[in-house]
Amino acid sequence: GSKVEDVPLKALFAASNELPTKNEGLEALYDRFILRLVVDFIQNEDSFFEMIDDSNSTDSIISDISENDKNLLISNEDLENWRKQIDKVKLSDAARAVISAIRKELTLQNESLSEEEKSNGELFEVGDRRWKKIAHILKTSAFLNDRNEVDLMDCSLIENCIWGTEKQQKKAKEIVEKCIKQNGLDCDTA
């Protein structure tokens, strides 16, 4: 209706069978989804049949949560406490170097595109606001792994945050892996 109501939204997940088509007005909405993952069809036959033969609907699964399991649910208070702790997580020098290298690689990638590729929406468009959210995801990863500083493993998540088209997905993975390797810690313990 016309009434605005506050909702205690903890997370928002969406799924689609396709990426939004350019110039259909969905670019701004699509940009709000920071983590983008492509999920293929179920390959394992046993898992496939377990999924299609499962008589439990999502509604019954939620209503079947026992009282003991309800204690495991994340409360709004927990989330607020975690947010404060996540804000204290620092970006390590190595993570900063990787982010900087990725930003430079994306610029070089964009400069190397043909005019046709640019007009077809193949520019990597990762704005400052998106980088801030990516940094928050990296800090969250570090926090959830009991660390107070982002490390190179956390930086691997960036590949799921910087692509916007199917064509860019593979290139994003290559760029992130290259930058992590170039800026990795020296593992020589001799």
Coordinates of N, CA and C in Angstrom, one line a residue:
G1 N 0.8 -1.2 0.0 CA 0.0 0.0 0.0 C 0.8 1.2 0.0
S2 N 0.3 2.3 0.6 CA 1.0 3.6 0.6 C 1.7 3.8 1.9
K3 N 1.6 2.9 2.8 CA 2.3 3.0 4.2 C 3.7 2.4 4.1
V4 N 4.6 3.2 4.7 CA 6.0 2.7 4.8 C 6.2 2.1 6.2
E5 N 6.7 0.9 6.2 CA 6.9 0.3 7.5 C 8.4 -0.2 7.6
D6 N 8.9 0.0 8.8 CA 10.3 -0.5 9.1 C 10.2 -2.0 9.2
V7 N 11.1 -2.7 8.6 CA 11.2 -4.2 8.7 C 12.6 -4.6 9.2
P8 N 12.7 -5.5 10.1 CA 14.0 -5.9 10.6 C 14.7 -6.8 9.6
L9 N 15.1 -6.3 8.4 CA 15.7 -7.1 7.4 C 17.1 -7.4 7.8
K10 N 17.4 -8.7 7.8 CA 18.7 -9.2 8.2 C 19.6 -9.5 6.9
A11 N 19.0 -10.0 5.9 CA 19.7 -10.2 4.7 C 18.7 -10.3 3.5
L12 N 19.2 -10.1 2.3 CA 18.3 -10.2 1.1 C 19.0 -11.0 0.1
F13 N 18.4 -12.0 -0.3 CA 19.0 -12.9 -1.4 C 18.0 -12.9 -2.5
A14 N 18.5 -12.9 -3.7 CA 17.6 -13.0 -4.9 C 18.2 -14.0 -5.9
A15 N 17.4 -14.6 -6.7 CA 17.9 -15.5 -7.7 C 17.1 -15.2 -9.0
S16 N 17.8 -15.4 -10.1 CA 17.3 -15.2 -11.4 C 17.9 -16.2 -12.4
N17 N 17.1 -16.5 -13.4 CA 17.7 -17.4 -14.4 C 18.5 -16.6 -15.4
E18 N 18.5 -15.3 -15.4 CA 19.3 -14.5 -16.3 C 19.7 -13.2 -15.7
L19 N 20.7 -12.6 -16.3 CA 21.2 -11.3 -15.8 C 20.2 -10.2 -16.5
P20 N 20.1 -9.1 -15.8 CA 19.2 -8.1 -16.4 C 19.7 -7.6 -17.8
T21 N 18.8 -7.4 -18.7 CA 19.2 -6.9 -20.0 C 19.5 -5.4 -19.9
K22 N 20.5 -4.9 -20.6 CA 20.9 -3.5 -20.6 C 19.7 -2.6 -21.1
N23 N 19.6 -1.5 -20.5 CA 18.6 -0.4 -20.8 C 17.2 -0.8 -20.6
E24 N 16.9 -1.7 -19.6 CA 15.6 -2.0 -19.2 C 15.2 -1.5 -17.9
G25 N 16.1 -0.6 -17.3 CA 15.8 0.0 -16.1 C 16.1 -0.7 -14.8
L26 N 16.8 -1.9 -15.0 CA 17.1 -2.7 -13.8 C 18.6 -2.5 -13.3
E27 N 19.3 -1.7 -14.0 CA 20.7 -1.5 -13.6 C 20.9 -1.0 -12.2
A28 N 20.2 -0.1 -11.7 CA 20.3 0.4 -10.4 C 20.0 -0.6 -9.3
L29 N 19.0 -1.4 -9.6 CA 18.6 -2.5 -8.7 C 19.7 -3.6 -8.7
Y30 N 20.2 -4.0 -9.9 CA 21.2 -5.0 -10.0 C 22.5 -4.5 -9.3
D31 N 22.8 -3.3 -9.4 CA 24.0 -2.7 -8.7 C 23.9 -2.9 -7.2
R32 N 22.8 -3.0 -6.6 CA 22.6 -3.1 -5.2 C 23.0 -4.5 -4.7
F33 N 23.1 -5.5 -5.6 CA 23.5 -6.8 -5.2 C 25.0 -6.9 -5.2
I34 N 25.6 -6.9 -4.1 CA 27.1 -6.8 -4.1 C 27.8 -8.1 -4.4
L35 N 27.3 -9.2 -3.8 CA 27.9 -10.5 -4.1 C 27.0 -11.1 -5.2
R36 N 27.7 -11.6 -6.3 CA 27.0 -12.2 -7.4 C 27.6 -13.5 -7.6
L37 N 26.8 -14.6 -7.5 CA 27.3 -15.9 -7.7 C 26.4 -16.6 -8.7
V38 N 27.1 -17.3 -9.6 CA 26.4 -18.2 -10.6 C 26.3 -19.6 -10.0
V39 N 25.1 -20.1 -9.9 CA 24.9 -21.4 -9.4 C 24.4 -22.3 -10.5
D40 N 25.2 -23.3 -10.8 CA 24.8 -24.3 -11.9 C 23.8 -25.3 -11.4
F41 N 23.3 -26.0 -12.3 CA 22.3 -27.1 -12.0 C 23.0 -28.1 -11.1
I42 N 22.3 -28.9 -10.4 CA 22.8 -29.9 -9.5 C 23.4 -31.0 -10.4
Q43 N 24.7 -31.3 -10.2 CA 25.3 -32.3 -11.0 C 25.2 -33.7 -10.4
N44 N 25.3 -33.9 -9.1 CA 25.2 -35.2 -8.5 C 23.8 -35.7 -8.5
E45 N 23.6 -36.9 -9.1 CA 22.3 -37.5 -9.3 C 21.6 -37.7 -7.9
D46 N 22.3 -38.2 -6.9 CA 21.7 -38.5 -5.6 C 21.2 -37.2 -5.0
S47 N 22.0 -36.1 -5.1 CA 21.6 -34.8 -4.6 C 20.4 -34.3 -5.3
F48 N 20.4 -34.5 -6.6 CA 19.3 -34.0 -7.5 C 18.0 -34.6 -7.0
F49 N 18.0 -36.0 -6.9 CA 16.7 -36.7 -6.6 C 16.3 -36.4 -5.1
E50 N 17.3 -36.2 -4.3 CA 17.0 -35.8 -2.9 C 16.2 -34.5 -2.9
M51 N 16.7 -33.5 -3.7 CA 16.0 -32.2 -3.8 C 14.6 -32.3 -4.4
I52 N 14.4 -33.1 -5.5 CA 13.1 -33.1 -6.1 C 12.1 -34.0 -5.4
D53 N 12.6 -34.9 -4.6 CA 11.7 -35.8 -3.9 C 11.4 -35.3 -2.5
D54 N 12.1 -34.3 -2.0 CA 11.9 -33.8 -0.6 C 10.5 -33.2 -0.5
S55 N 9.7 -33.7 0.4 CA 8.4 -33.3 0.6 C 8.2 -32.1 1.5
N56 N 9.3 -31.6 2.1 CA 9.3 -30.5 3.0 C 9.3 -29.2 2.2
S57 N 8.4 -28.3 2.4 CA 8.4 -27.0 1.8 C 9.2 -26.1 2.7
T58 N 9.6 -25.0 2.2 CA 10.3 -24.0 3.0 C 9.5 -23.6 4.2
D59 N 8.2 -23.4 4.0 CA 7.3 -23.0 5.1 C 7.3 -24.0 6.2
S60 N 7.3 -25.3 5.9 CA 7.2 -26.3 6.9 C 8.6 -26.5 7.6
I61 N 9.7 -26.2 6.9 CA 11.0 -26.2 7.5 C 11.1 -25.2 8.6
I62 N 10.6 -24.0 8.2 CA 10.7 -22.9 9.2 C 9.8 -23.1 10.4
S63 N 8.6 -23.7 10.2 CA 7.7 -23.9 11.3 C 8.2 -25.1 12.2
D64 N 9.1 -25.9 11.6 CA 9.6 -27.1 12.4 C 10.8 -26.8 13.2
I65 N 11.2 -25.6 13.3 CA 12.4 -25.2 14.1 C 12.1 -25.4 15.5
S66 N 12.9 -26.2 16.2 CA 12.6 -26.5 17.6 C 13.0 -25.4 18.5
E67 N 12.6 -25.4 19.7 CA 13.0 -24.3 20.7 C 14.5 -24.3 20.8
N68 N 15.2 -25.4 20.9 CA 16.6 -25.4 21.0 C 17.3 -24.8 19.8
D69 N 16.7 -25.1 18.6 CA 17.3 -24.5 17.4 C 17.0 -23.0 17.3
K70 N 15.9 -22.5 17.9 CA 15.6 -21.1 17.9 C 16.7 -20.3 18.6
N71 N 17.3 -21.0 19.6 CA 18.4 -20.3 20.3 C 19.7 -20.1 19.4
L72 N 19.7 -20.8 18.3 CA 20.8 -20.7 17.4 C 20.6 -19.6 16.4
L73 N 19.4 -19.1 16.3 CA 19.1 -18.0 15.3 C 19.8 -16.8 15.7
I74 N 20.1 -16.0 14.7 CA 20.8 -14.7 14.9 C 19.8 -13.6 15.3
S75 N 20.0 -13.0 16.4 CA 19.1 -12.0 16.9 C 19.5 -10.6 16.3
N76 N 18.6 -9.7 16.4 CA 19.0 -8.3 15.9 C 20.1 -7.8 16.8
E77 N 20.0 -8.1 18.1 CA 21.1 -7.7 19.0 C 22.4 -8.3 18.6
D78 N 22.5 -9.6 18.3 CA 23.7 -10.2 17.8 C 24.2 -9.4 16.6
L79 N 23.3 -9.2 15.6 CA 23.8 -8.5 14.4 C 24.4 -7.1 14.7
E80 N 23.7 -6.4 15.6 CA 24.2 -5.1 15.9 C 25.6 -5.2 16.6
N81 N 25.8 -6.1 17.5 CA 27.0 -6.4 18.1 C 28.1 -6.7 17.1
W82 N 27.8 -7.6 16.2 CA 28.7 -8.0 15.1 C 29.1 -6.8 14.3
R83 N 28.1 -6.0 13.9 CA 28.4 -4.8 13.1 C 29.5 -3.9 13.7
K84 N 29.3 -3.7 15.0 CA 30.3 -2.9 15.7 C 31.7 -3.5 15.7
Q85 N 31.7 -4.8 15.9 CA 33.0 -5.6 15.9 C 33.6 -5.6 14.5
I86 N 32.7 -5.8 13.4 CA 33.2 -5.8 12.0 C 33.8 -4.4 11.7
D87 N 33.2 -3.3 12.2 CA 33.7 -2.0 11.9 C 35.1 -1.8 12.5
K88 N 35.5 -2.6 13.5 CA 36.8 -2.5 14.1 C 37.9 -3.3 13.3
V89 N 37.5 -4.2 12.4 CA 38.4 -4.9 11.6 C 39.1 -4.0 10.6
K90 N 40.4 -4.2 10.5 CA 41.2 -3.3 9.6 C 41.6 -4.0 8.3
L91 N 41.8 -3.2 7.3 CA 42.3 -3.7 6.0 C 43.8 -3.8 6.2
S92 N 44.4 -4.9 6.0 CA 45.8 -5.1 6.1 C 46.5 -4.3 4.9
D93 N 47.8 -4.1 5.0 CA 48.5 -3.5 3.9 C 48.4 -4.4 2.7
A94 N 48.5 -5.7 2.9 CA 48.4 -6.6 1.7 C 47.0 -6.5 1.0
A95 N 46.0 -6.4 1.8 CA 44.6 -6.3 1.3 C 44.5 -4.9 0.5
R96 N 45.0 -3.9 1.1 CA 45.0 -2.6 0.4 C 45.7 -2.6 -0.9
A97 N 46.9 -3.3 -0.9 CA 47.7 -3.4 -2.1 C 46.9 -4.2 -3.2
V98 N 46.2 -5.3 -2.8 CA 45.4 -6.1 -3.7 C 44.3 -5.2 -4.3
I99 N 43.5 -4.5 -3.4 CA 42.4 -3.7 -3.9 C 42.9 -2.6 -4.8
S100 N 44.0 -2.0 -4.5 CA 44.6 -1.0 -5.4 C 45.0 -1.6 -6.7
A101 N 45.6 -2.7 -6.7 CA 46.0 -3.4 -8.0 C 44.8 -3.8 -8.8
I102 N 43.7 -4.3 -8.2 CA 42.5 -4.6 -8.9 C 41.9 -3.4 -9.5
R103 N 41.8 -2.3 -8.8 CA 41.3 -1.1 -9.4 C 42.0 -0.6 -10.6
K104 N 43.4 -0.7 -10.5 CA 44.2 -0.3 -11.7 C 44.0 -1.3 -12.9
E105 N 43.9 -2.6 -12.6 CA 43.6 -3.6 -13.6 C 42.3 -3.4 -14.3
L106 N 41.3 -3.0 -13.5 CA 40.0 -2.7 -14.1 C 40.0 -1.5 -15.0
T107 N 40.7 -0.5 -14.6 CA 40.9 0.7 -15.5 C 41.6 0.3 -16.8
L108 N 42.7 -0.5 -16.7 CA 43.4 -0.9 -17.9 C 42.5 -1.8 -18.8
Q109 N 41.7 -2.7 -18.1 CA 40.8 -3.5 -18.9 C 39.8 -2.6 -19.6
N110 N 39.2 -1.6 -18.9 CA 38.2 -0.8 -19.6 C 38.8 0.0 -20.7
E111 N 40.1 0.5 -20.6 CA 40.8 1.2 -21.6 C 41.0 0.4 -22.9
S112 N 41.2 -1.0 -22.7 CA 41.5 -1.8 -23.8 C 40.3 -2.3 -24.6
L113 N 39.1 -2.0 -24.1 CA 37.9 -2.4 -24.7 C 37.6 -1.6 -26.0
S114 N 37.0 -2.3 -27.0 CA 36.6 -1.6 -28.2 C 35.4 -0.7 -27.9
E115 N 35.1 0.2 -28.8 CA 33.9 1.0 -28.7 C 32.7 0.2 -28.7
E116 N 32.7 -0.9 -29.5 CA 31.5 -1.8 -29.5 C 31.3 -2.5 -28.2
E117 N 32.4 -2.9 -27.6 CA 32.3 -3.6 -26.3 C 31.8 -2.6 -25.2
K118 N 32.3 -1.4 -25.3 CA 31.9 -0.4 -24.3 C 30.4 -0.1 -24.4
S119 N 29.9 0.0 -25.7 CA 28.5 0.3 -25.9 C 27.6 -0.9 -25.5
N120 N 28.2 -2.1 -25.5 CA 27.5 -3.3 -25.2 C 27.5 -3.6 -23.7
G121 N 28.0 -2.6 -22.9 CA 28.0 -2.8 -21.4 C 29.1 -3.6 -20.8
E122 N 30.2 -3.7 -21.5 CA 31.3 -4.6 -21.0 C 32.3 -3.8 -20.2
L123 N 32.0 -2.5 -19.9 CA 32.9 -1.7 -19.0 C 32.7 -2.3 -17.6
F124 N 33.9 -2.4 -16.9 CA 33.8 -2.8 -15.4 C 33.4 -1.5 -14.7
E125 N 32.3 -1.4 -14.1 CA 31.8 -0.2 -13.4 C 31.7 -0.5 -11.9
V126 N 32.8 -0.3 -11.2 CA 32.9 -0.5 -9.8 C 33.1 0.9 -9.1
G127 N 32.1 1.5 -8.6 CA 32.2 2.8 -8.0 C 32.7 2.8 -6.6
D128 N 32.9 3.9 -6.1 CA 33.4 4.1 -4.7 C 32.4 3.5 -3.7
R129 N 31.1 3.7 -3.9 CA 30.1 3.1 -2.9 C 30.2 1.6 -2.9
R130 N 30.4 1.0 -4.1 CA 30.5 -0.4 -4.2 C 31.8 -0.9 -3.5
W131 N 32.9 -0.2 -3.7 CA 34.1 -0.6 -3.1 C 34.0 -0.6 -1.6
K132 N 33.2 0.4 -1.1 CA 33.0 0.5 0.4 C 32.3 -0.7 0.9
K133 N 31.3 -1.2 0.1 CA 30.5 -2.4 0.5 C 31.4 -3.6 0.4
I134 N 32.2 -3.7 -0.7 CA 33.2 -4.8 -0.8 C 34.1 -4.9 0.4
A135 N 34.6 -3.7 0.8 CA 35.5 -3.7 1.9 C 34.8 -4.2 3.2
H136 N 33.5 -3.9 3.3 CA 32.7 -4.4 4.4 C 32.6 -5.9 4.4
I137 N 32.4 -6.4 3.2 CA 32.3 -7.9 3.0 C 33.6 -8.5 3.4
L138 N 34.8 -7.9 3.0 CA 36.1 -8.5 3.4 C 36.3 -8.5 4.9
K139 N 35.9 -7.4 5.5 CA 36.0 -7.2 7.0 C 35.1 -8.3 7.7
T140 N 33.9 -8.5 7.1 CA 33.0 -9.5 7.7 C 33.6 -10.9 7.6
S141 N 34.2 -11.2 6.5 CA 34.9 -12.5 6.3 C 36.0 -12.6 7.3
A142 N 36.8 -11.6 7.5 CA 37.9 -11.7 8.5 C 37.2 -11.9 9.9
F143 N 36.2 -11.1 10.3 CA 35.6 -11.3 11.6 C 35.0 -12.7 11.8
L144 N 34.3 -13.2 10.8 CA 33.7 -14.5 10.9 C 34.8 -15.6 11.0
N145 N 36.0 -15.3 10.6 CA 37.1 -16.2 10.7 C 38.0 -15.9 11.9
D146 N 37.5 -15.1 12.9 CA 38.2 -14.8 14.1 C 39.5 -14.0 13.9
R147 N 39.4 -13.1 12.9 CA 40.6 -12.3 12.7 C 40.2 -10.8 12.8
N148 N 41.2 -10.0 13.2 CA 40.9 -8.5 13.3 C 41.5 -7.7 12.2
E149 N 41.9 -8.5 11.1 CA 42.5 -7.8 10.0 C 42.2 -8.7 8.7
V150 N 41.9 -8.0 7.6 CA 41.6 -8.7 6.4 C 42.9 -9.2 5.8
D151 N 42.8 -10.5 5.3 CA 44.0 -11.1 4.7 C 43.7 -11.4 3.2
L152 N 44.7 -12.0 2.6 CA 44.6 -12.3 1.2 C 43.5 -13.3 0.8
M153 N 43.2 -14.2 1.7 CA 42.1 -15.1 1.4 C 40.8 -14.4 1.4
D154 N 40.6 -13.4 2.2 CA 39.4 -12.6 2.2 C 39.2 -11.9 0.8
C155 N 40.4 -11.5 0.3 CA 40.4 -10.7 -0.9 C 39.9 -11.5 -2.1
S156 N 39.9 -12.9 -2.0 CA 39.4 -13.7 -3.1 C 37.9 -13.5 -3.3
L157 N 37.2 -13.0 -2.3 CA 35.7 -12.7 -2.5 C 35.5 -11.6 -3.5
I158 N 36.5 -10.7 -3.7 CA 36.3 -9.6 -4.6 C 35.8 -10.0 -6.0
E159 N 36.3 -11.2 -6.4 CA 35.9 -11.7 -7.8 C 34.4 -11.8 -8.0
N160 N 33.7 -12.0 -6.9 CA 32.2 -12.2 -6.9 C 31.5 -10.8 -6.8
C161 N 32.2 -9.8 -6.7 CA 31.6 -8.4 -6.5 C 31.9 -7.4 -7.6
I162 N 32.8 -7.7 -8.5 CA 33.1 -6.7 -9.5 C 32.6 -6.9 -10.9
W163 N 32.1 -8.1 -11.2 CA 31.6 -8.3 -12.6 C 30.1 -7.9 -12.7
G164 N 29.7 -7.6 -13.9 CA 28.3 -7.2 -14.1 C 27.7 -8.0 -15.3
T165 N 28.6 -8.6 -16.1 CA 28.1 -9.4 -17.2 C 28.7 -10.8 -17.2
E166 N 28.1 -11.7 -17.9 CA 28.7 -13.1 -18.0 C 30.1 -13.0 -18.6
K167 N 30.3 -12.2 -19.6 CA 31.6 -12.1 -20.2 C 32.7 -11.6 -19.2
Q168 N 32.3 -10.7 -18.3 CA 33.2 -10.2 -17.3 C 33.5 -11.2 -16.2
Q169 N 32.7 -12.1 -16.0 CA 32.9 -13.0 -14.8 C 34.2 -13.7 -14.8
K170 N 34.6 -14.3 -16.0 CA 35.9 -15.0 -16.1 C 37.0 -14.0 -15.9
K171 N 36.9 -12.9 -16.5 CA 38.0 -11.9 -16.5 C 38.1 -11.4 -15.1
A172 N 37.1 -11.2 -14.3 CA 37.1 -10.7 -12.9 C 37.9 -11.7 -12.1
K173 N 37.7 -13.0 -12.3 CA 38.4 -14.1 -11.6 C 39.9 -14.0 -11.9
E174 N 40.2 -13.9 -13.2 CA 41.6 -13.8 -13.6 C 42.3 -12.6 -13.0
I175 N 41.6 -11.4 -13.0 CA 42.2 -10.2 -12.4 C 42.5 -10.3 -10.9
V176 N 41.5 -10.8 -10.2 CA 41.6 -11.0 -8.8 C 42.7 -11.9 -8.4
E177 N 42.8 -13.1 -9.1 CA 43.8 -14.1 -8.8 C 45.2 -13.5 -9.1
K178 N 45.3 -12.8 -10.2 CA 46.6 -12.2 -10.6 C 47.1 -11.2 -9.6
C179 N 46.2 -10.3 -9.1 CA 46.5 -9.3 -8.2 C 46.8 -9.9 -6.8
I180 N 46.2 -10.9 -6.4 CA 46.5 -11.6 -5.1 C 47.9 -12.2 -5.2
K181 N 48.2 -12.9 -6.3 CA 49.5 -13.5 -6.5 C 50.6 -12.4 -6.5
Q182 N 50.4 -11.3 -7.2 CA 51.4 -10.3 -7.3 C 51.6 -9.6 -6.0
N183 N 50.6 -9.5 -5.2 CA 50.7 -8.8 -3.9 C 50.8 -9.8 -2.7
G184 N 51.0 -11.0 -3.0 CA 51.0 -12.0 -1.9 C 52.1 -11.9 -1.0
L185 N 52.0 -12.5 0.2 CA 53.1 -12.5 1.1 C 54.2 -13.4 0.7
D186 N 55.4 -13.1 1.0 CA 56.5 -14.0 0.7 C 56.4 -15.2 1.6
C187 N 56.3 -16.4 1.0 CA 56.1 -17.6 1.8 C 57.4 -18.3 2.0
D188 N 58.5 -17.7 1.6 CA 59.8 -18.4 1.7 C 60.3 -18.3 3.2
T189 N 60.3 -19.4 3.9 CA 60.6 -19.4 5.3 C 62.1 -19.8 5.5
A190 N 62.9 -19.8 4.5 CA 64.3 -20.2 4.6 C 65.1 -19.2 5.4

